[in-house]
Amino acid sequence: MSDKRAKDRLDGPRDPDLLERITDRNPSRLGVGRAGSRPRTDTLLEFRADHGIARDAVLTNVDEGFIEETGLVKIGTLIEDTEEYLARPDRGREISAETAEYLREHCEEGPEVQLVVADGLSSSAVEANVPDLLPILLDGLADRDLRVGTPVFVEYGRVDVMDAIGEELDADCCVILIGERPGLASAESLSAYLVYGPERGGPTAKKSVISNIHQGGLPPVEAGAQLVDLIAEMCERERSGIDLREDDREFVTD
Amino acid sequence: MSEHRLTSVGIDVGTTTTQVVVSELEVREPAGAGKLEIVSREIRYRGTIHETPLSGPETVDIDAVARIVEDELAAARVEPSGIETGAVIVTGETARKDNAEALVHRIASEGGEFVAAAAGPALEAVLAGQGSGAATRAKERGEIVANADVGGGTTNVALFDADGVRDTRCLDVGGRLVRFDSEGAITGVSEAIRGLADDLGVDLEPGTEPSTEDLDRLAGAMADCVIDAITGPPFSDRTASLAIGSLPTDPIEVDGVAFTGGVGRLVHGDPTDPFEYADLGPTLAAAIRERAAELPLLDLDETIRATVVGAGTRTTELSGRTVEVDESLLPLRNLPAMGVGDLPEEDLETRLEGVIGEATERYGPDEPVVLAIDDVGPLTYDRLTRVAAAIDTVWTADGGGRPLLVLTRQNCAKALGQALRRRSDGRPLAVIDEVGVADGEYLDIGRPLDGGETVPVVVKTLAF
Ligand code: B12
């Protein structure tokens, strides 16, 4: 989006180089000028357009063809539609008994690593990043001789649905690639949340996260490679989240 | 890891003086940076200014320099084993002495595990401007700031803008090029200045006592070239004839000028006894001062110590946060960089073969080199797989003696590194990202900072 914004700069700045250095620093709406006390028409339209993109990312669904091509087993949560998804995060974390049954039928049970992809709050993030991230991740996990289960796609999923899936499939470790809540700078940002020993109701402190995955942030290929190392470390040390970084923290007693 | 401090040493063995500083670099991840950066630099110890010990006209007394360094580190209360990074730089005429190379390598290896050996007038110019504060001023104000480091043997000018170094201009002009005894009779003249003296009709016969007028004329002509080097291009023929390396061709207007170095310091000060240092320094400084009255002069933080402060605080860069390295390879020192530029879309092998062939020609077969890639192309799975396969093919055809050492500007070291490792059959490997290096520069790579993968990197020139 920032290249689109480039035209929308102050007219006749005294020091264009300086302005460019400031506006290049981050994708915020800097140096966009004003019309009286209001934003200029261009700026306002762009803001609306970006907002529209963010809303679309939340409100649209991941393309069926994409899920099939990627070879993911598709399931749902307890959620019926987008409205309910937004209103009831709790129902986005759970799967029905039938879905659990379906999972066990179609997926390998007891894997060392269970991979889950979920739309979360941005279906665009999934479509934009998963095609480059997933193959790097699968290559890397194969190099480490880790037994990877059947990758699953969850529609209307929240982060903690990974606990339900991991528990049902009896996975040692579960990883979910999920669309982040979109901002006005990027609607294509993905996160990976990881947990060792997934169980329903487990504390967030036991989860690890790598966020801001998109071409303008942490590139999806590099994120995939980082996840390989992190997953290998989790499996080796049999822990995740804060427990994994325990030795980094200094506790002062007495 | 949220915060880390690195103890860094800077050692400058110049034409006239040898100096040591010890500093502390604070490493942190600034909000939104996505990688660790050096966020502050504090000088912990400023050494005394020593005369560079010579054991003959063309040789530096390496043992004596080593003793100076040892004594200074003891005075600073740091053990060599506690020094984590830094640089030894030989500057000015010292860089041309017969044993300069042996000198830097010895001092670097004794200085601490990851202390780089560096030399070269362009690097010296940049370090002086970074040490003086000229670079920071240019960045903070968005101005063009020139730092003219006038030392005993050379004058090195660096121009900075808000983005960093704009260009450098280096001349064979310095205070020690003519040396006197206590009576004012000439004891030594450097080759570099003979042409100019002949041109001016100034007789510099050793043992004779030149007239004040002759010395003023000589120093005046040298000073003209210094000013010309700052305000050009265009440059006079005389400046061009004294230039070391090439001079830039695009004119730039400077907003501020700072003088550093032993002679540069005297430019800022009051006139002194012309023979105080038994050389041409004070006379040259006076001539520059006179001519610099028209320039926008700046009084910055460091003058005589600018280069050593730059060497101690500005040489270390940090890689991206995630890299792929065999730690057993580290630290790696004095690796020549082979610039690959942007990788082409097709025919990667042909380009890489060319680069490896060139490496063999320049440095010999099986000598380790770093493949420095500016742009690998789009960061997609297919592209990285393709690039890894091409590098592996070309390396294998090359005979397999060289470790796989790759540097990229884009954040993709771990992905490329894993893809390479898969193909490379156990060959030692290091892939590092978010560092830029140009063809022909050299690289030192240190061990990861604790608790992470970020490695310190020193990019430098070695002009031997
Ligand atoms: C919304 C949000 C929150 C909300 C979550 C509320 C909710 N129920 O949705 C609140 C305000 C509670 C929150 C809290 C925290 N957050 Co928060 N959060 C975000 C944000 C802005 C969006 C997340 C998102 O889109 N999730 C996707 C949707 C679909 O997930 P969800 O199932 O609806 O919600 C779950 C996740 O959001 C998750 N979650 C949210 N934050 C964090 C942080 C960690 C470490 C973990 C494991 C999980 C987690 O918990 C929710 C409930 O299960 C991200 C920014 C980003 N770029 O992703 C930061 C972000 C994930 N949070 C972050 C942090 C540090 C925290 C806190 C540790 C802050 C603190 N110091 O207390 C806490 C920890 C949470 C906990 N222990 O439960 C960091 C993580 C940095 C990192 N790489 O480790 C991020 C990336 C922000 C940042 N750039 O610094 N967060």
PDB file of N, CA and C and ligand atoms in Angstrom, chain A residues 85 89 92-93 119-122 157-161 178-182 189-191 193-194 203-212 241, ligand 1:
ATOM      1  N   TYR A  85     -18.716 -15.447  14.011  1.00  0.00           N
ATOM      2  CA  TYR A  85     -17.276 -15.552  14.251  1.00  0.00           C
ATOM      3  C   TYR A  85     -16.765 -14.348  15.033  1.00  0.00           C
ATOM      4  N   PRO A  89     -15.812 -15.442  20.022  1.00  0.00           N
ATOM      5  CA  PRO A  89     -14.478 -16.065  19.918  1.00  0.00           C
ATOM      6  C   PRO A  89     -14.436 -17.458  20.549  1.00  0.00           C
ATOM      7  N   GLY A  92     -15.130 -20.187  18.199  1.00  0.00           N
ATOM      8  CA  GLY A  92     -14.113 -20.359  17.156  1.00  0.00           C
ATOM      9  C   GLY A  92     -12.936 -21.191  17.640  1.00  0.00           C
ATOM     10  N   ARG A  93     -12.956 -21.551  18.922  1.00  0.00           N
ATOM     11  CA  ARG A  93     -11.834 -22.321  19.496  1.00  0.00           C
ATOM     12  C   ARG A  93     -12.167 -23.793  19.629  1.00  0.00           C
ATOM     13  N   ASP A 119      -8.099 -19.347   8.807  1.00  0.00           N
ATOM     14  CA  ASP A 119      -8.363 -18.017   8.272  1.00  0.00           C
ATOM     15  C   ASP A 119      -8.164 -16.931   9.328  1.00  0.00           C
ATOM     16  N   GLY A 120      -8.623 -17.215  10.570  1.00  0.00           N
ATOM     17  CA  GLY A 120      -8.513 -16.206  11.620  1.00  0.00           C
ATOM     18  C   GLY A 120      -9.151 -14.916  11.184  1.00  0.00           C
ATOM     19  N   LEU A 121      -8.454 -13.806  11.371  1.00  0.00           N
ATOM     20  CA  LEU A 121      -9.032 -12.513  11.052  1.00  0.00           C
ATOM     21  C   LEU A 121      -8.603 -12.000   9.674  1.00  0.00           C
ATOM     22  N   SER A 122      -7.843 -12.788   8.926  1.00  0.00           N
ATOM     23  CA  SER A 122      -7.490 -12.355   7.572  1.00  0.00           C
ATOM     24  C   SER A 122      -7.296 -13.526   6.628  1.00  0.00           C
ATOM     25  N   GLY A 157     -11.582 -20.140  12.376  1.00  0.00           N
ATOM     26  CA  GLY A 157     -10.798 -20.621  13.513  1.00  0.00           C
ATOM     27  C   GLY A 157     -10.191 -19.489  14.338  1.00  0.00           C
ATOM     28  N   ARG A 158     -10.098 -19.705  15.618  1.00  0.00           N
ATOM     29  CA  ARG A 158      -9.340 -18.845  16.536  1.00  0.00           C
ATOM     30  C   ARG A 158      -8.035 -19.589  16.878  1.00  0.00           C
ATOM     31  N   VAL A 159      -7.106 -18.870  17.481  1.00  0.00           N
ATOM     32  CA  VAL A 159      -5.803 -19.464  17.777  1.00  0.00           C
ATOM     33  C   VAL A 159      -5.941 -20.775  18.573  1.00  0.00           C
ATOM     34  N   ASP A 160      -6.780 -20.736  19.589  1.00  0.00           N
ATOM     35  CA  ASP A 160      -6.812 -21.886  20.503  1.00  0.00           C
ATOM     36  C   ASP A 160      -7.487 -23.130  19.939  1.00  0.00           C
ATOM     37  N   VAL A 161      -7.997 -23.040  18.701  1.00  0.00           N
ATOM     38  CA  VAL A 161      -8.560 -24.247  18.099  1.00  0.00           C
ATOM     39  C   VAL A 161      -7.433 -25.274  17.888  1.00  0.00           C
ATOM     40  N   ILE A 178      -2.135 -18.489  11.146  1.00  0.00           N
ATOM     41  CA  ILE A 178      -3.455 -17.862  11.213  1.00  0.00           C
ATOM     42  C   ILE A 178      -3.385 -16.382  10.843  1.00  0.00           C
ATOM     43  N   GLY A 179      -4.410 -15.917  10.121  1.00  0.00           N
ATOM     44  CA  GLY A 179      -4.460 -14.516   9.698  1.00  0.00           C
ATOM     45  C   GLY A 179      -4.604 -13.584  10.894  1.00  0.00           C
ATOM     46  N   GLU A 180      -3.745 -12.567  10.936  1.00  0.00           N
ATOM     47  CA  GLU A 180      -3.804 -11.609  12.044  1.00  0.00           C
ATOM     48  C   GLU A 180      -4.896 -10.582  11.805  1.00  0.00           C
ATOM     49  N   ARG A 181      -5.335  -9.993  12.885  1.00  0.00           N
ATOM     50  CA  ARG A 181      -6.259  -8.864  12.800  1.00  0.00           C
ATOM     51  C   ARG A 181      -5.621  -7.820  11.879  1.00  0.00           C
ATOM     52  N   PRO A 182      -6.272  -7.458  10.750  1.00  0.00           N
ATOM     53  CA  PRO A 182      -5.632  -6.562   9.782  1.00  0.00           C
ATOM     54  C   PRO A 182      -5.520  -5.147  10.314  1.00  0.00           C
ATOM     55  N   SER A 189      -1.027  -9.835   6.950  1.00  0.00           N
ATOM     56  CA  SER A 189      -0.050 -10.299   7.918  1.00  0.00           C
ATOM     57  C   SER A 189      -0.521 -11.575   8.607  1.00  0.00           C
ATOM     58  N   LEU A 190       0.408 -12.541   8.658  1.00  0.00           N
ATOM     59  CA  LEU A 190       0.101 -13.861   9.200  1.00  0.00           C
ATOM     60  C   LEU A 190       0.903 -14.077  10.485  1.00  0.00           C
ATOM     61  N   SER A 191       0.355 -14.896  11.398  1.00  0.00           N
ATOM     62  CA  SER A 191       1.115 -15.291  12.586  1.00  0.00           C
ATOM     63  C   SER A 191       1.214 -16.806  12.640  1.00  0.00           C
ATOM     64  N   TYR A 193       1.407 -19.544  15.687  1.00  0.00           N
ATOM     65  CA  TYR A 193       1.398 -19.831  17.125  1.00  0.00           C
ATOM     66  C   TYR A 193       1.776 -21.295  17.287  1.00  0.00           C
ATOM     67  N   LEU A 194       2.556 -21.581  18.322  1.00  0.00           N
ATOM     68  CA  LEU A 194       3.046 -22.948  18.512  1.00  0.00           C
ATOM     69  C   LEU A 194       2.834 -23.396  19.952  1.00  0.00           C
ATOM     70  N   PRO A 203      -2.830 -22.677  29.208  1.00  0.00           N
ATOM     71  CA  PRO A 203      -2.555 -21.247  29.317  1.00  0.00           C
ATOM     72  C   PRO A 203      -1.817 -20.695  28.096  1.00  0.00           C
ATOM     73  N   THR A 204      -2.102 -19.456  27.755  1.00  0.00           N
ATOM     74  CA  THR A 204      -1.421 -18.802  26.628  1.00  0.00           C
ATOM     75  C   THR A 204       0.082 -18.766  26.860  1.00  0.00           C
ATOM     76  N   ALA A 205       0.478 -18.706  28.132  1.00  0.00           N
ATOM     77  CA  ALA A 205       1.905 -18.642  28.457  1.00  0.00           C
ATOM     78  C   ALA A 205       2.677 -19.836  27.913  1.00  0.00           C
ATOM     79  N   LYS A 206       1.961 -20.921  27.617  1.00  0.00           N
ATOM     80  CA  LYS A 206       2.648 -22.094  27.074  1.00  0.00           C
ATOM     81  C   LYS A 206       2.786 -22.022  25.561  1.00  0.00           C
ATOM     82  N   LYS A 207       2.280 -20.932  24.976  1.00  0.00           N
ATOM     83  CA  LYS A 207       2.380 -20.812  23.522  1.00  0.00           C
ATOM     84  C   LYS A 207       3.505 -19.872  23.114  1.00  0.00           C
ATOM     85  N   SER A 208       4.074 -20.152  21.963  1.00  0.00           N
ATOM     86  CA  SER A 208       5.059 -19.255  21.370  1.00  0.00           C
ATOM     87  C   SER A 208       4.411 -18.630  20.139  1.00  0.00           C
ATOM     88  N   VAL A 209       4.907 -17.485  19.722  1.00  0.00           N
ATOM     89  CA  VAL A 209       4.349 -16.880  18.517  1.00  0.00           C
ATOM     90  C   VAL A 209       5.441 -16.213  17.678  1.00  0.00           C
ATOM     91  N   ILE A 210       5.303 -16.348  16.368  1.00  0.00           N
ATOM     92  CA  ILE A 210       6.111 -15.553  15.430  1.00  0.00           C
ATOM     93  C   ILE A 210       5.094 -14.754  14.625  1.00  0.00           C
ATOM     94  N   SER A 211       5.154 -13.441  14.722  1.00  0.00           N
ATOM     95  CA  SER A 211       4.109 -12.621  14.100  1.00  0.00           C
ATOM     96  C   SER A 211       4.674 -11.776  12.968  1.00  0.00           C
ATOM     97  N   ASN A 212       3.797 -10.983  12.370  1.00  0.00           N
ATOM     98  CA  ASN A 212       4.197 -10.013  11.340  1.00  0.00           C
ATOM     99  C   ASN A 212       4.814 -10.679  10.107  1.00  0.00           C
ATOM    100  N   GLY A 241       6.506 -21.835  24.604  1.00  0.00           N
ATOM    101  CA  GLY A 241       6.111 -20.599  25.281  1.00  0.00           C
ATOM    102  C   GLY A 241       7.181 -20.128  26.241  1.00  0.00           C
TER     103      GLY A 241
HETATM  104  C1  B12 C   1      -5.308  -8.790  19.815  1.00  0.00           C
HETATM  105  C2  B12 C   1      -3.957  -9.009  20.458  1.00  0.00           C
HETATM  106  C3  B12 C   1      -3.932  -9.233  21.826  1.00  0.00           C
HETATM  107  C4  B12 C   1      -5.189  -9.323  22.664  1.00  0.00           C
HETATM  108  C5  B12 C   1      -5.821 -10.696  22.518  1.00  0.00           C
HETATM  109  C6  B12 C   1      -7.256 -10.671  22.913  1.00  0.00           C
HETATM  110  C7  B12 C   1      -8.084 -11.574  22.071  1.00  0.00           C
HETATM  111  N1  B12 C   1      -8.797 -12.440  22.727  1.00  0.00           N
HETATM  112  O1  B12 C   1      -8.066 -11.479  20.868  1.00  0.00           O
HETATM  113  C8  B12 C   1      -4.646  -9.033  24.082  1.00  0.00           C
HETATM  114  C9  B12 C   1      -4.782  -7.539  24.355  1.00  0.00           C
HETATM  115  C10 B12 C   1      -5.257  -9.777  25.254  1.00  0.00           C
HETATM  116  C11 B12 C   1      -3.182  -9.394  23.903  1.00  0.00           C
HETATM  117  C12 B12 C   1      -2.366  -9.663  24.952  1.00  0.00           C
HETATM  118  C13 B12 C   1      -1.012  -9.914  24.845  1.00  0.00           C
HETATM  119  N2  B12 C   1      -0.290  -9.756  23.734  1.00  0.00           N
HETATM  120 CO1  B12 C   1      -1.041  -9.507  21.993  1.00  0.00          CO
HETATM  121  N3  B12 C   1      -1.580  -9.090  20.253  1.00  0.00           N
HETATM  122  C14 B12 C   1      -2.779  -8.945  19.713  1.00  0.00           C
HETATM  123  C15 B12 C   1      -2.616  -8.587  18.217  1.00  0.00           C
HETATM  124  C16 B12 C   1      -2.817  -7.074  18.079  1.00  0.00           C
HETATM  125  C17 B12 C   1      -3.538  -9.289  17.232  1.00  0.00           C
HETATM  126  C18 B12 C   1      -3.573 -10.791  17.442  1.00  0.00           C
HETATM  127  C19 B12 C   1      -4.362 -11.473  16.407  1.00  0.00           C
HETATM  128  O2  B12 C   1      -4.688 -10.947  15.378  1.00  0.00           O
HETATM  129  N4  B12 C   1      -4.675 -12.739  16.632  1.00  0.00           N
HETATM  130  C20 B12 C   1      -5.389 -13.559  15.660  1.00  0.00           C
HETATM  131  C21 B12 C   1      -6.759 -13.967  16.199  1.00  0.00           C
HETATM  132  C22 B12 C   1      -7.531 -14.762  15.214  1.00  0.00           C
HETATM  133  O3  B12 C   1      -6.467 -14.729  17.349  1.00  0.00           O
HETATM  134  P1  B12 C   1      -7.537 -14.987  18.503  1.00  0.00           P
HETATM  135  O4  B12 C   1      -7.648 -16.414  18.633  1.00  0.00           O
HETATM  136  O5  B12 C   1      -8.711 -14.202  18.206  1.00  0.00           O
HETATM  137  O6  B12 C   1      -6.838 -14.360  19.795  1.00  0.00           O
HETATM  138  C23 B12 C   1      -5.722 -14.968  20.430  1.00  0.00           C
HETATM  139  C24 B12 C   1      -4.414 -14.401  19.976  1.00  0.00           C
HETATM  140  O7  B12 C   1      -4.567 -13.030  19.692  1.00  0.00           O
HETATM  141  C25 B12 C   1      -3.528 -14.656  21.180  1.00  0.00           C
HETATM  142  N5  B12 C   1      -2.517 -13.681  21.524  1.00  0.00           N
HETATM  143  C26 B12 C   1      -2.568 -12.360  21.502  1.00  0.00           C
HETATM  144  N6  B12 C   1      -1.422 -11.838  21.914  1.00  0.00           N
HETATM  145  C27 B12 C   1      -0.603 -12.874  22.194  1.00  0.00           C
HETATM  146  C28 B12 C   1       0.704 -12.901  22.651  1.00  0.00           C
HETATM  147  C29 B12 C   1       1.341 -14.116  22.880  1.00  0.00           C
HETATM  148  C30 B12 C   1       2.755 -14.114  23.373  1.00  0.00           C
HETATM  149  C31 B12 C   1       0.631 -15.328  22.639  1.00  0.00           C
HETATM  150  C32 B12 C   1       1.283 -16.640  22.867  1.00  0.00           C
HETATM  151  C33 B12 C   1      -0.704 -15.288  22.201  1.00  0.00           C
HETATM  152  C34 B12 C   1      -1.299 -14.043  21.967  1.00  0.00           C
HETATM  153  O8  B12 C   1      -4.400 -14.713  22.317  1.00  0.00           O
HETATM  154  C35 B12 C   1      -5.768 -14.618  21.884  1.00  0.00           C
HETATM  155  C36 B12 C   1      -6.637 -15.509  22.727  1.00  0.00           C
HETATM  156  O9  B12 C   1      -6.284 -16.848  22.570  1.00  0.00           O
HETATM  157  C37 B12 C   1      -1.151  -9.050  17.963  1.00  0.00           C
HETATM  158  C38 B12 C   1      -0.459  -8.264  16.855  1.00  0.00           C
HETATM  159  C39 B12 C   1      -0.118  -9.140  15.691  1.00  0.00           C
HETATM  160  N7  B12 C   1       0.622  -8.558  14.794  1.00  0.00           N
HETATM  161  O10 B12 C   1      -0.484 -10.269  15.602  1.00  0.00           O
HETATM  162  C40 B12 C   1      -0.510  -8.847  19.346  1.00  0.00           C
HETATM  163  C41 B12 C   1       0.687  -9.688  19.740  1.00  0.00           C
HETATM  164  C42 B12 C   1       0.476 -11.111  19.272  1.00  0.00           C
HETATM  165  N8  B12 C   1       0.662  -9.640  21.204  1.00  0.00           N
HETATM  166  C43 B12 C   1       1.827  -9.595  21.755  1.00  0.00           C
HETATM  167  C44 B12 C   1       2.091  -9.583  23.150  1.00  0.00           C
HETATM  168  C45 B12 C   1       3.532  -9.420  23.599  1.00  0.00           C
HETATM  169  C46 B12 C   1       1.043  -9.737  24.069  1.00  0.00           C
HETATM  170  C47 B12 C   1       1.198  -9.805  25.589  1.00  0.00           C
HETATM  171  C48 B12 C   1       2.315 -10.727  26.078  1.00  0.00           C
HETATM  172  C49 B12 C   1       1.365  -8.375  26.099  1.00  0.00           C
HETATM  173  C50 B12 C   1       1.778  -8.294  27.569  1.00  0.00           C
HETATM  174  N9  B12 C   1       3.061  -7.911  27.780  1.00  0.00           N
HETATM  175  O11 B12 C   1       1.024  -8.566  28.410  1.00  0.00           O
HETATM  176  C51 B12 C   1      -0.183 -10.284  26.027  1.00  0.00           C
HETATM  177  C52 B12 C   1      -0.164 -11.798  26.263  1.00  0.00           C
HETATM  178  C53 B12 C   1      -1.486 -12.479  26.068  1.00  0.00           C
HETATM  179  C54 B12 C   1      -1.774 -13.590  27.034  1.00  0.00           C
HETATM  180  N10 B12 C   1      -0.890 -14.022  27.900  1.00  0.00           N
HETATM  181  O12 B12 C   1      -2.839 -14.081  27.002  1.00  0.00           O
HETATM  182  C55 B12 C   1       2.920  -9.562  20.713  1.00  0.00           C
HETATM  183  C56 B12 C   1       3.693 -10.883  20.622  1.00  0.00           C
HETATM  184  C57 B12 C   1       5.151 -10.609  20.426  1.00  0.00           C
HETATM  185  C58 B12 C   1       5.942 -11.864  20.269  1.00  0.00           C
HETATM  186  N11 B12 C   1       6.463 -12.078  19.083  1.00  0.00           N
HETATM  187  O13 B12 C   1       6.119 -12.601  21.188  1.00  0.00           O
HETATM  188  C59 B12 C   1       2.128  -9.150  19.420  1.00  0.00           C
HETATM  189  C60 B12 C   1       2.722  -9.716  18.129  1.00  0.00           C
HETATM  190  C61 B12 C   1       2.124  -7.616  19.358  1.00  0.00           C
HETATM  191  C62 B12 C   1       3.517  -7.047  19.136  1.00  0.00           C
HETATM  192  N12 B12 C   1       3.868  -6.703  17.911  1.00  0.00           N
HETATM  193  O14 B12 C   1       4.263  -6.869  20.047  1.00  0.00           O
HETATM  194  N13 B12 C   1      -2.811  -9.358  22.613  1.00  0.00           N
END
